[in-house]
Short mmCIF file of C-alpha atoms and ligand atoms in Angstrom, two decimals:
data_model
loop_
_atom_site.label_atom_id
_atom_site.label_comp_id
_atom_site.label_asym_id
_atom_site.label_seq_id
_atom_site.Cartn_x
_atom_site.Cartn_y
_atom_site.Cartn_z
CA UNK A 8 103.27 81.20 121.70
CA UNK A 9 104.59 80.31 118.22
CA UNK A 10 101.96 78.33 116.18
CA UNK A 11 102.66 74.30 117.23
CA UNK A 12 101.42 72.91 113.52
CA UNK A 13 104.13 74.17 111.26
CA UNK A 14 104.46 73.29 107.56
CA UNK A 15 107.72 74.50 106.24
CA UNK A 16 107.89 74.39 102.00
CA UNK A 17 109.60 74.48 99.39
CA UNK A 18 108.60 74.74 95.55
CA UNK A 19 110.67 73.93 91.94
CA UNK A 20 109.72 75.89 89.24
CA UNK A 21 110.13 76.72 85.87
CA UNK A 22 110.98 79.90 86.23
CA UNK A 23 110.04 83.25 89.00
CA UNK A 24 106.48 83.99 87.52
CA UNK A 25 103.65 82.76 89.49
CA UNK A 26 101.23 83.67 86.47
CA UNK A 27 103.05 81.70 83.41
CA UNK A 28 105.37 79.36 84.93
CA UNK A 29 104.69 76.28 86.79
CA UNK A 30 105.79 73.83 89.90
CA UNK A 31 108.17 70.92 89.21
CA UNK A 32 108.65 69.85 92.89
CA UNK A 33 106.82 70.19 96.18
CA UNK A 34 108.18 69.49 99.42
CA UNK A 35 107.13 69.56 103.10
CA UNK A 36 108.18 69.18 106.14
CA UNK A 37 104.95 69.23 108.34
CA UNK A 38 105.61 69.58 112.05
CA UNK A 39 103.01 68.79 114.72
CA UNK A 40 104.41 68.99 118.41
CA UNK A 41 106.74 66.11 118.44
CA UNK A 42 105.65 64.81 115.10
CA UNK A 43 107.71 64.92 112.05
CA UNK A 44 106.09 63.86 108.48
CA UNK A 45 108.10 64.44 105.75
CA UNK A 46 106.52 64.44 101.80
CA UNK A 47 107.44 65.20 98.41
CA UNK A 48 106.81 64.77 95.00
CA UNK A 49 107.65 65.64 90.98
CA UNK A 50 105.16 67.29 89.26
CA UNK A 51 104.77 67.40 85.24
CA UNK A 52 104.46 70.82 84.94
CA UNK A 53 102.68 70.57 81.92
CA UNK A 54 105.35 72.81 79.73
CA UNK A 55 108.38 73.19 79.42
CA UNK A 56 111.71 73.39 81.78
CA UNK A 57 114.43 76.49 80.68
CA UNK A 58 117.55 74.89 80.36
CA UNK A 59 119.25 77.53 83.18
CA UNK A 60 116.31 76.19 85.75
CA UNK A 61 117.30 72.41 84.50
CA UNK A 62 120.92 73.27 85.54
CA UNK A 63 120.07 75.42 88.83
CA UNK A 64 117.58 72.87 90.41
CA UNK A 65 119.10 69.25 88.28
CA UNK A 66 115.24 68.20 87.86
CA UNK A 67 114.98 67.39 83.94
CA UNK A 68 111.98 66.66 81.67
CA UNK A 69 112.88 63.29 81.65
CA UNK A 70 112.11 63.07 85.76
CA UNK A 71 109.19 64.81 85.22
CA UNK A 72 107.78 63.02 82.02
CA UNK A 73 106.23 60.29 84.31
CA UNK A 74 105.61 62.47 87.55
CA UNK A 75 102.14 63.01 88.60
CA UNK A 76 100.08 66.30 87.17
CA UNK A 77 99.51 69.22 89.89
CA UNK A 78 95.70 68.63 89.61
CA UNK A 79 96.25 64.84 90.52
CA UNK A 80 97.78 65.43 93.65
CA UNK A 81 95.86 69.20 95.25
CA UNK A 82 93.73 67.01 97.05
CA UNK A 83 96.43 65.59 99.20
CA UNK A 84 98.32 68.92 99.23
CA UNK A 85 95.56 70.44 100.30
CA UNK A 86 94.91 68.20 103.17
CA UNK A 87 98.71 68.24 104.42
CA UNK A 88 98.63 71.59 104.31
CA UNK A 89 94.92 72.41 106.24
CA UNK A 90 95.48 73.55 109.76
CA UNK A 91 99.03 74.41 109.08
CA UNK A 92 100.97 77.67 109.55
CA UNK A 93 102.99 77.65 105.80
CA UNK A 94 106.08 78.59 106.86
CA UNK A 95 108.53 79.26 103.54
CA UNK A 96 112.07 81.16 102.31
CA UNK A 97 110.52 84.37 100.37
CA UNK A 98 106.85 82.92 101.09
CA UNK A 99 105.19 85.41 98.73
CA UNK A 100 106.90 83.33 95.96
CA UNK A 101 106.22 79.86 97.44
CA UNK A 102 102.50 80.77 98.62
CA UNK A 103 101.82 82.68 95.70
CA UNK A 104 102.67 79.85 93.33
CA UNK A 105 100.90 77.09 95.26
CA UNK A 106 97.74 79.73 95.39
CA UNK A 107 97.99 79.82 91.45
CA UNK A 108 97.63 76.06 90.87
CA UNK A 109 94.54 75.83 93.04
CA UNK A 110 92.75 78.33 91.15
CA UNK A 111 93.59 76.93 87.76
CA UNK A 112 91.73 74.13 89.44
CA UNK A 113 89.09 76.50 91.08
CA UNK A 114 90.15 75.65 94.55
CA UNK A 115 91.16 77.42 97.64
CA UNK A 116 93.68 77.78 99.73
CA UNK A 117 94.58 79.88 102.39
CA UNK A 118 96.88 79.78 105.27
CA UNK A 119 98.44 81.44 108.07
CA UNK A 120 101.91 82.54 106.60
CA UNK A 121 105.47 83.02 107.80
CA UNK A 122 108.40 84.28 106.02
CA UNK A 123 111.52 82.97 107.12
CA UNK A 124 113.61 85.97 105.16
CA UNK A 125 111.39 88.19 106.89
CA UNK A 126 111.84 86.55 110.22
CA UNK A 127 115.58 86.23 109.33
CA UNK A 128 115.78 90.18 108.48
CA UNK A 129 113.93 90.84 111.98
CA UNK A 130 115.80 88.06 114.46
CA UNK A 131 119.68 89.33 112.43
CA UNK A 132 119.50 93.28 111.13
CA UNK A 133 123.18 93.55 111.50
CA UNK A 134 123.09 90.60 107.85
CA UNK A 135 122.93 92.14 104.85
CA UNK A 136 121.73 89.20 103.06
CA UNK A 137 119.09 86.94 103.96
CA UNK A 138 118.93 83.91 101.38
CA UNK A 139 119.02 80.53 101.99
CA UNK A 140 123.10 80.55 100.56
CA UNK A 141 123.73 83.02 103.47
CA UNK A 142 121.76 80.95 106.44
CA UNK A 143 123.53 77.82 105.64
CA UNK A 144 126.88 79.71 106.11
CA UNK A 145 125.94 82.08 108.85
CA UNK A 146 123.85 79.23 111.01
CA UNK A 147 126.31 76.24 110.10
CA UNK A 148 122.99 74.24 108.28
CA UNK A 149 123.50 70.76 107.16
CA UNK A 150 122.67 70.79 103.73
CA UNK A 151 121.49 67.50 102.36
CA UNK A 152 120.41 68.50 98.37
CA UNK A 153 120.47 72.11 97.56
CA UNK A 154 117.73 73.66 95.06
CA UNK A 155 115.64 70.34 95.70
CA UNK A 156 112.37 71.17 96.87
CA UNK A 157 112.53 68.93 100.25
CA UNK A 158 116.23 69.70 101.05
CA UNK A 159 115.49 73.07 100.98
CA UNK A 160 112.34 72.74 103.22
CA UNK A 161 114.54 70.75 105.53
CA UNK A 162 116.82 73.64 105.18
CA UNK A 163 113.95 76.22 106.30
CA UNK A 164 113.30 73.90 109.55
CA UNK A 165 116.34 73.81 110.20
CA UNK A 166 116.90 77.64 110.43
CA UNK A 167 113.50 77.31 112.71
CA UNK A 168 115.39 75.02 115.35
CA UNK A 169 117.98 76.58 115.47
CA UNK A 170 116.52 80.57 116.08
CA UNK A 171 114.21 78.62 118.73
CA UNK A 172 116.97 77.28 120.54
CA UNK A 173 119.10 80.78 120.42
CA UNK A 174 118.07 83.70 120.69
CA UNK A 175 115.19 81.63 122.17
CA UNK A 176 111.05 81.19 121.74
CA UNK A 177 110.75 84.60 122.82
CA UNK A 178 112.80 86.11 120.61
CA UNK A 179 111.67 83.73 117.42
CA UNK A 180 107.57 84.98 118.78
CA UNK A 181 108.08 88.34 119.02
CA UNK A 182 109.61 88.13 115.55
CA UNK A 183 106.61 86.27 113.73
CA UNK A 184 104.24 87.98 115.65
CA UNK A 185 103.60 90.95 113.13
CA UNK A 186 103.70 88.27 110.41
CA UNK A 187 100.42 86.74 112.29
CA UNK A 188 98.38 89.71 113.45
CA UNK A 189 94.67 88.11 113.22
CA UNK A 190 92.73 91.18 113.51
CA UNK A 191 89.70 91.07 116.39
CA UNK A 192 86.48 90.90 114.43
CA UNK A 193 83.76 93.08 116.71
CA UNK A 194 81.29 90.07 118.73
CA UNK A 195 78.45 90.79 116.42
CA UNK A 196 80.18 89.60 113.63
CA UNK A 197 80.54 86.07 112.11
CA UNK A 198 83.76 84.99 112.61
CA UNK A 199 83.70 82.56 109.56
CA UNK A 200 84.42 85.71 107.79
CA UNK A 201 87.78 85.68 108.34
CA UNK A 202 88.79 82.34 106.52
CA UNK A 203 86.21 83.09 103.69
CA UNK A 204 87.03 86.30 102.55
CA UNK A 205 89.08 85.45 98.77
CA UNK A 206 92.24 87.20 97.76
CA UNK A 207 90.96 88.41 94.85
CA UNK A 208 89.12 91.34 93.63
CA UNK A 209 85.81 92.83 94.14
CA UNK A 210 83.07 95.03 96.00
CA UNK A 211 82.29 94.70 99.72
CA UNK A 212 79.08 95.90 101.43
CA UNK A 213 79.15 97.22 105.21
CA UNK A 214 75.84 96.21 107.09
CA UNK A 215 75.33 97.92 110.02
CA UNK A 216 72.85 97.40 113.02
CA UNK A 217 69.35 96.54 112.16
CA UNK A 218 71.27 95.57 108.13
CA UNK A 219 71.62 99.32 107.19
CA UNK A 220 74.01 99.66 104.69
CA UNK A 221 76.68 101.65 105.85
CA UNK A 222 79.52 101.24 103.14
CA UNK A 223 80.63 100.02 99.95
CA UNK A 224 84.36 99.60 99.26
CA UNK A 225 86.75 97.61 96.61
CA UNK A 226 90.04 96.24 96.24
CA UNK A 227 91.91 94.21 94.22
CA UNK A 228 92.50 92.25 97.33
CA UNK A 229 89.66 91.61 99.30
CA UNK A 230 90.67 89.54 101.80
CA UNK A 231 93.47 92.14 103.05
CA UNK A 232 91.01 95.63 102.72
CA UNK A 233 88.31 93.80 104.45
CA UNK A 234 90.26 92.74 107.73
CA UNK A 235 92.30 96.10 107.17
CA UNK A 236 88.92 97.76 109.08
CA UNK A 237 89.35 95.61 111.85
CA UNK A 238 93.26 95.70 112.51
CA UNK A 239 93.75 97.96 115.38
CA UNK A 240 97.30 98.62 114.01
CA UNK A 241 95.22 100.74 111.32
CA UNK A 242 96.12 104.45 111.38
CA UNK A 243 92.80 105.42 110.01
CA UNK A 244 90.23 106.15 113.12
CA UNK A 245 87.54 106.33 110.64
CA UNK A 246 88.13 103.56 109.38
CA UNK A 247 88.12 100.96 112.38
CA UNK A 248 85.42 102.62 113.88
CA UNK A 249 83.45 101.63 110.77
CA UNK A 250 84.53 97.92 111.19
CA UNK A 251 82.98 97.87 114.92
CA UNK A 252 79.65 99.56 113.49
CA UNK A 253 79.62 96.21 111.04
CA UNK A 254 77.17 93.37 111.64
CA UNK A 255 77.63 91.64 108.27
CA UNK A 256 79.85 91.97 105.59
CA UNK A 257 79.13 90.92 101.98
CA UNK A 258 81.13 90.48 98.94
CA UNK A 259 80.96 89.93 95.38
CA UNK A 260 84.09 89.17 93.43
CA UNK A 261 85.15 90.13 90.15
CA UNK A 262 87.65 89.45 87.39
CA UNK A 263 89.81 92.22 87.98
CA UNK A 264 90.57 96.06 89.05
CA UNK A 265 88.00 97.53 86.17
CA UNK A 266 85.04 95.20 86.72
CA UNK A 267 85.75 96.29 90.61
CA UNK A 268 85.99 99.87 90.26
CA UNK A 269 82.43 99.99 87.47
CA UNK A 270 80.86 97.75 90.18
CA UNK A 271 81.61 99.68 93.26
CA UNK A 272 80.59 103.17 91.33
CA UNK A 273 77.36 101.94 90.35
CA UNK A 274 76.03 100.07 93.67
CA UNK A 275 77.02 103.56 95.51
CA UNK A 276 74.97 105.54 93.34
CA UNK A 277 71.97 102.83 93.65
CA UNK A 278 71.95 101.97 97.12
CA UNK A 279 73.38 105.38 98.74
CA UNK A 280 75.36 104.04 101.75
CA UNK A 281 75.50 106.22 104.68
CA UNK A 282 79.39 106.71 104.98
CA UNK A 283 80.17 106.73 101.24
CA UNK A 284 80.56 110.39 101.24
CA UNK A 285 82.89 111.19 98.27
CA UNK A 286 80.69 109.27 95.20
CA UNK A 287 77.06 109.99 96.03
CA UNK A 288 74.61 110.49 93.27
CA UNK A 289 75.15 113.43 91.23
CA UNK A 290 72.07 115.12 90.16
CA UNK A 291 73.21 118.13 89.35
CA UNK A 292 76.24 116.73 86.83
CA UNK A 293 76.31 119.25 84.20
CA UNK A 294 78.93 120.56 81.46
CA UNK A 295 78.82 123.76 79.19
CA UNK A 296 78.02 123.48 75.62
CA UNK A 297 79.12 125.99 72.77
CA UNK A 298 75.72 126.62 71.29
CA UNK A 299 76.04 128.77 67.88
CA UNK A 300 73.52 131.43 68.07
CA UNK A 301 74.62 133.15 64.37
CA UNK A 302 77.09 132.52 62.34
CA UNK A 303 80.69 132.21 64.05
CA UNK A 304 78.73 132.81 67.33
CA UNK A 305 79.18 130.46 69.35
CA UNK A 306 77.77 130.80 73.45
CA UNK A 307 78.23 128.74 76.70
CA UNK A 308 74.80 127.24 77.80
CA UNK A 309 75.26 124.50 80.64
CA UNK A 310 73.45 121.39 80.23
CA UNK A 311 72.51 118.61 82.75
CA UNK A 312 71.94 115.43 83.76
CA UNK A 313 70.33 112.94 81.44
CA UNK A 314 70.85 115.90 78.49
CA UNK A 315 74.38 115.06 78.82
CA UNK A 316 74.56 112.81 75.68
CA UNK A 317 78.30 112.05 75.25
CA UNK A 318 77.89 109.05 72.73
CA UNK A 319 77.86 111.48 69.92
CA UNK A 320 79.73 115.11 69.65
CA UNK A 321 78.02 117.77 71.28
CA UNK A 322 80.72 120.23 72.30
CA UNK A 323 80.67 119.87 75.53
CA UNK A 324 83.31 121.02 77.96
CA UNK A 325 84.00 120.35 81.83
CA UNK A 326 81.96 117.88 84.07
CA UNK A 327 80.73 120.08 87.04
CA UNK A 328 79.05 118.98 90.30
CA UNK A 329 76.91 121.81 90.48
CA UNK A 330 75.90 124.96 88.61
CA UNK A 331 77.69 126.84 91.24
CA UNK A 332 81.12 124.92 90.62
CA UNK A 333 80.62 125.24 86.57
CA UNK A 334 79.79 128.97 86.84
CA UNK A 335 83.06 129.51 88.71
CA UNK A 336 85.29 127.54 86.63
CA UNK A 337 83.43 129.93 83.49
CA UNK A 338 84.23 133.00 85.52
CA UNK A 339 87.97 132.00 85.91
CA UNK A 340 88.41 131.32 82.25
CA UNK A 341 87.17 134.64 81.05
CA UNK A 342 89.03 136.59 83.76
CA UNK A 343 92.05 134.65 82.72
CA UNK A 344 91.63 135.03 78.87
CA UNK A 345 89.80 138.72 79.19
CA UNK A 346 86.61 137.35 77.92
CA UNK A 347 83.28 139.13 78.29
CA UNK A 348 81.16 137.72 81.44
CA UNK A 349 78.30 139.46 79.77
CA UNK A 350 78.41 137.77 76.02
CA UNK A 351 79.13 134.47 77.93
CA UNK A 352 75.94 134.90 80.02
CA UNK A 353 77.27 135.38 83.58
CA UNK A 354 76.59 139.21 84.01
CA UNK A 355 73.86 141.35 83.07
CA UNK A 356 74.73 144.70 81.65
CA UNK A 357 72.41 148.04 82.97
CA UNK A 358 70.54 147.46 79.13
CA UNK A 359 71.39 145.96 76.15
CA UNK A 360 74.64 147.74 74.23
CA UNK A 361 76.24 148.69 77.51
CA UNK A 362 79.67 147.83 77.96
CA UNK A 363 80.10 145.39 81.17
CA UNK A 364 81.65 145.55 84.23
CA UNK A 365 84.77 144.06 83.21
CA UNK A 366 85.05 146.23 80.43
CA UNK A 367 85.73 149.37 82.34
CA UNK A 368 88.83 147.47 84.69
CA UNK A 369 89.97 146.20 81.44
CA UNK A 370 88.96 142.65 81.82
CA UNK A 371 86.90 142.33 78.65
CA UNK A 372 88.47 143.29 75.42
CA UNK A 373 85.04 144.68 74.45
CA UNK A 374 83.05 142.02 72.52
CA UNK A 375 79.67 143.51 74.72
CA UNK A 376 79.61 146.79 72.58
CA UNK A 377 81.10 145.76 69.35
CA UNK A 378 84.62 146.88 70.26
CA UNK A 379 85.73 143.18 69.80
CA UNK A 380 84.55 141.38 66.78
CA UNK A 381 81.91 138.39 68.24
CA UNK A 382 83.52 136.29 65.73
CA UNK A 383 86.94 137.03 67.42
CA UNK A 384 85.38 136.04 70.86
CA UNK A 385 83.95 133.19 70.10
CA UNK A 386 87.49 132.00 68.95
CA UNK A 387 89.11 132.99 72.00
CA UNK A 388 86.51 131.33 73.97
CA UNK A 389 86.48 128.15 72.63
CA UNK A 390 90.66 127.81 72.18
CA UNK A 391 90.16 128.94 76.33
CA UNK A 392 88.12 125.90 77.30
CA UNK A 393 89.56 123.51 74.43
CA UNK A 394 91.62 121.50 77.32
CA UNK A 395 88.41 120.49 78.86
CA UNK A 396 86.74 119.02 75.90
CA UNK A 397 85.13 115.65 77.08
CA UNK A 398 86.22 112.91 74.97
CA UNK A 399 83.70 112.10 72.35
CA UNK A 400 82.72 108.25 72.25
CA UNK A 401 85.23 106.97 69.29
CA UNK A 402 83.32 103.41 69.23
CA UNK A 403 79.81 104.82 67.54
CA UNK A 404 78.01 102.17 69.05
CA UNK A 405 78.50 99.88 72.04
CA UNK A 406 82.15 97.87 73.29
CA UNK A 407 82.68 95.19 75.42
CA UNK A 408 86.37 95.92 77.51
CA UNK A 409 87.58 91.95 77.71
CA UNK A 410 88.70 91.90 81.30
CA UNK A 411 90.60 88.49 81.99
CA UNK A 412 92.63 86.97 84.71
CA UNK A 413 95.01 84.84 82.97
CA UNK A 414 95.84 82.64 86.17
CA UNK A 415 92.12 81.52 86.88
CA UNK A 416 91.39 82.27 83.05
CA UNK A 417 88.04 83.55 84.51
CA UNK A 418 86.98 86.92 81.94
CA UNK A 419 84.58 89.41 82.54
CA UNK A 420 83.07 91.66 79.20
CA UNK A 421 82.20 95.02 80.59
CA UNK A 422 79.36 96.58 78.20
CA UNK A 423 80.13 100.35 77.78
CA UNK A 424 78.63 102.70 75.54
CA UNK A 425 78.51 106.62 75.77
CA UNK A 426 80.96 106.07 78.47
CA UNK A 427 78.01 104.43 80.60
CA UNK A 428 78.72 101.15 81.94
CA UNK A 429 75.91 99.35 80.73
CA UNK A 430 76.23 95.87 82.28
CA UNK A 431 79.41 93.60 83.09
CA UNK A 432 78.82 90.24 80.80
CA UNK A 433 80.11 86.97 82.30
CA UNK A 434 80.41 84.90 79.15
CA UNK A 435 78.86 86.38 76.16
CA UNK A 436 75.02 84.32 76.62
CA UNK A 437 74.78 86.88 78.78
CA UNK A 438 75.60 90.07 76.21
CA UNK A 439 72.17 90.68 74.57
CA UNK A 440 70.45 90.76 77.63
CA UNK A 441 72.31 93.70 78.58
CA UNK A 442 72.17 95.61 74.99
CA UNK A 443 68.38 94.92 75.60
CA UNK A 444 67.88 96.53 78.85
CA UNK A 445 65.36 99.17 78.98
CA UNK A 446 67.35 100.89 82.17
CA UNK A 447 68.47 103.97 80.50
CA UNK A 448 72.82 104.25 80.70
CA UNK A 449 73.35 107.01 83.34
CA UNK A 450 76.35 108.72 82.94
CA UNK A 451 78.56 109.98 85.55
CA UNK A 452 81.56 111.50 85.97
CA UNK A 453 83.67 108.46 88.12
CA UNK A 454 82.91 106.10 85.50
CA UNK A 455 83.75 108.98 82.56
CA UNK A 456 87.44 109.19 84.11
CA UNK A 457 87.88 105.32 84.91
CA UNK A 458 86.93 104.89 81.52
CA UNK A 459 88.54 107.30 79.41
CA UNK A 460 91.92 106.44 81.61
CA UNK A 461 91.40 102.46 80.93
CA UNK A 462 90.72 102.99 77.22
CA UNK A 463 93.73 105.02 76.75
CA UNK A 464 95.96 101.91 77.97
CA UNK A 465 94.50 100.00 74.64
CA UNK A 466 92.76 96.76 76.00
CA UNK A 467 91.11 94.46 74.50
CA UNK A 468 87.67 95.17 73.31
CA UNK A 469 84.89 93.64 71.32
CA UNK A 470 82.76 95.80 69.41
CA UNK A 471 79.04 95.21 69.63
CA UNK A 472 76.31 95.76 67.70
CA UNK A 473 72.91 98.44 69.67
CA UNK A 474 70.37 95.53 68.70
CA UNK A 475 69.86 91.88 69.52
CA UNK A 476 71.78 91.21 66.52
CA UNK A 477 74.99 92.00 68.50
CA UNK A 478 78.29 90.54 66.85
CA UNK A 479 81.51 90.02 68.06
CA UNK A 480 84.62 91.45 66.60
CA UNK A 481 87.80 90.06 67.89
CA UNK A 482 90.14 92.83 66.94
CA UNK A 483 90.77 96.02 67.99
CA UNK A 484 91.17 98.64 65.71
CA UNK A 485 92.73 100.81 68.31
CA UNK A 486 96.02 98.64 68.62
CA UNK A 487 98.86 98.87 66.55
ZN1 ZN B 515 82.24 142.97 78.14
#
């Protein structure tokens, strides 16, 4: 059965970015059985129209000067809208758009959603093209006021009557269907979750039976990884067997991809859920460190956990799970470079003075009994392990990454300092009580690589001062 409450629209813009441009024109055509209600209105977009959209769609800033604000009329769009299926030409545009507006306004919206290029695609595969220009022409449609937002929602309808009536409601169902697929939430679970999970970024928690937690997850899309666990079409066995384990889901949203992927690291590594197996806690993190024992000689010595101090230089090379994993990545340097296992600490000789092991197959050049100059060795080790080098903190003291979502204009300040992720500040009240907190940064390598990759793409930071006394600083030095 197709859906029987059917709202086909159309949107005017000023111009193809959902983000920076806004709607001059709403129509719909709502459909209810029998029932027929048609609406539309201006809008004053607020800016300004691009002469090229003023010629492709004929609405002016003159018919808009007096037209009624978006934010005056989401209440009502909102209601004719609730219950409906939005049915739209290239409904990613149309839906994302109308989405946009609400959450300028903090609202939400959400509806079932049908693409009529999509349907169009599946229903005619033999067409090439699939915009409204080539349905008008291919399906005879009576065009009434093209590029006006109701004409061309009276368009869309049209199309719908017409693929109902031939190839028939069979056809036009099996053709929607995929564009509908509602996954089965598991008995236990509330269905409410379904129309309250947001499109927009953030952490989710897996409760299982008896409110274990059994996983933690992001996206930038919440909404669509959520129900992706429960859609049987889902390739991943794992992963829908997880979503019938689930009694309750939780969520917490963010401003963006960052503040997603620094929240998600550090609730794994505090609350240790079951099925998370890639990200656990990683006590044994350590990293080698060229420690000079005389002059010009310089000697690996792995350090660990809370030793590894990366706000300031320490030489330190490679981030390691284990001792076992850093000791083999040593071993494969030297063998590679014909370093001495011996002088680097990974093999003892029969007594001090004897050559090593490698020595005699010609692996070591001879830095064990003096045939190599130590000085010599120490070079060759350290231009060996120079590519792993962990990035020393540039900042000196504590940054704030500005994360913002320019549609919402909602920002997040992410506290980072040593490469720790101290806090995540939602205005900046809340920035000294995170450079106050006692909790002692923990570093780990996840947030080290999200980090070091995010910082490289230059955004915006604030620096911040270690004390109460914190200050803001609007520029950053990095750019330009
Ligand atoms: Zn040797």
């Amino acid at each position: 059965m197709t859906p029987d409450r059917l709202a086909f629209v159309d949107l005017e813009t000023t111009g193809a970015n959902p983000v920076s441009d806004r709607i001059t024109e709403i129509g719909i055509v709502a459909v209810d059985g029998d029932r027929v209600t048609r609406w539309n209105s201006l809008v004053n977009p607020g800016c300004r129209i691009p002469p090229y959209i003023q010629a492709l769609t004929g609405i002016t800033p003159a018919m808009v000067a007096d037209a009624p604000s978006f934010e005056s009329l989401a209440v009502e769009i909102q209601e004719r809208l609730a219950g409906y299926t939005f049915v739209a030409h290239n409904a990613r545009f149309d839906y994302g758009f109308l989405k946009n507006e609400f959450k300028r306004l903090s609202m939400r919206f959400q509806a079932d959603v049908i693409c009529t290029v999509k349907l169009s695609r599946k229903l005619f595969p033999g067409f090439h093209r699939h915009n409204l220009d080539s349905l008008i022409e291919r399906h005879g449609l009576h065009v009434n006021d093209r590029h006006r937002a109701l004409a061309d929602a009276e368009l869309i309808w049209q199309f719908w009557q017409q693929v109902r009536s031939h190839p028939g409601p069979e056809a036009l169902y099996e053709a929607i269907r995929y564009q509908l697929i509602r996954p089965t939430l598991p008995p236990h679970l509330d269905p409410g979750v379904h129309d309250d999970l947001p499109d927009l970024p953030g952490v989710y928690l897996f409760y299982g039976e008896g409110d274990v937690l059994l996983y933690i997850g992001k996206s930038v899309n919440l909404r669509q990884r959520v129900l992706s666990h429960f859609n049987a079409d889902t390739k991943a066995f794992r992963e829908l067997r997880l979503g019938q384990q689930t009694y309750r889901i939780e969520w917490r949203e963010t401003v963006g991809e960052l503040g997603a992927l620094l929240l998600e690291s550090r609730l794994i590594k505090e609350l240790q859920p079951a099925h998370n197996k890639h990200l656990r806690k990683n006590e044994e993190l350590c990293s080698w460190q060229l420690v000079e024992m005389a002059p010009g000689d310089y000697r690996p010595r792995l350090v660990f956990g809370e030793d590894l101090d990366l706000a300031g230089d320490n030489g330190l090379y490679g981030l390691f799970k284990s001792r076992r994993e850093a000791t083999l990545a040593m071993k494969s340097i030297a063998e590679a470079n014909q370093l001495c296992l011996a002088v680097l600490g990974l093999e003892k000789t029969a007594a001090a003075g004897r050559a090593c092991f490698g020595y005699q197959v010609h692996q070591c050049k001879g830095a064990c009994i003096g045939k190599e100059a130590i000085g010599m060795h120490s070079a060759r080790l350290m231009s060996a392990i120079a590519k792993l080098k962990l990035k020393e903190w540039p900042y000196g003291g504590p940054i704030g990454i500005v994360e913002r979502d320019e549609v919402s204009e909602r920002q997040d300040i992410h506290v980072v300092l040593g490469w720790c992720h101290l806090g995540t500040a939602h205005s900046e009240a809340d920035l000294p009580g995170i450079l106050e907190s006692r909790r002692p940064p923990v570093f780990d390598r996840d947030t080290y690589k999200l980090l070091t990759k995010h910082l490289a793409a230059k955004p915006r930071i604030i620096r911040l001062a270690r004390n109460a006394d914190w200050r803001t600083d609007k520029s950053n030095p990095d750019r330009d």
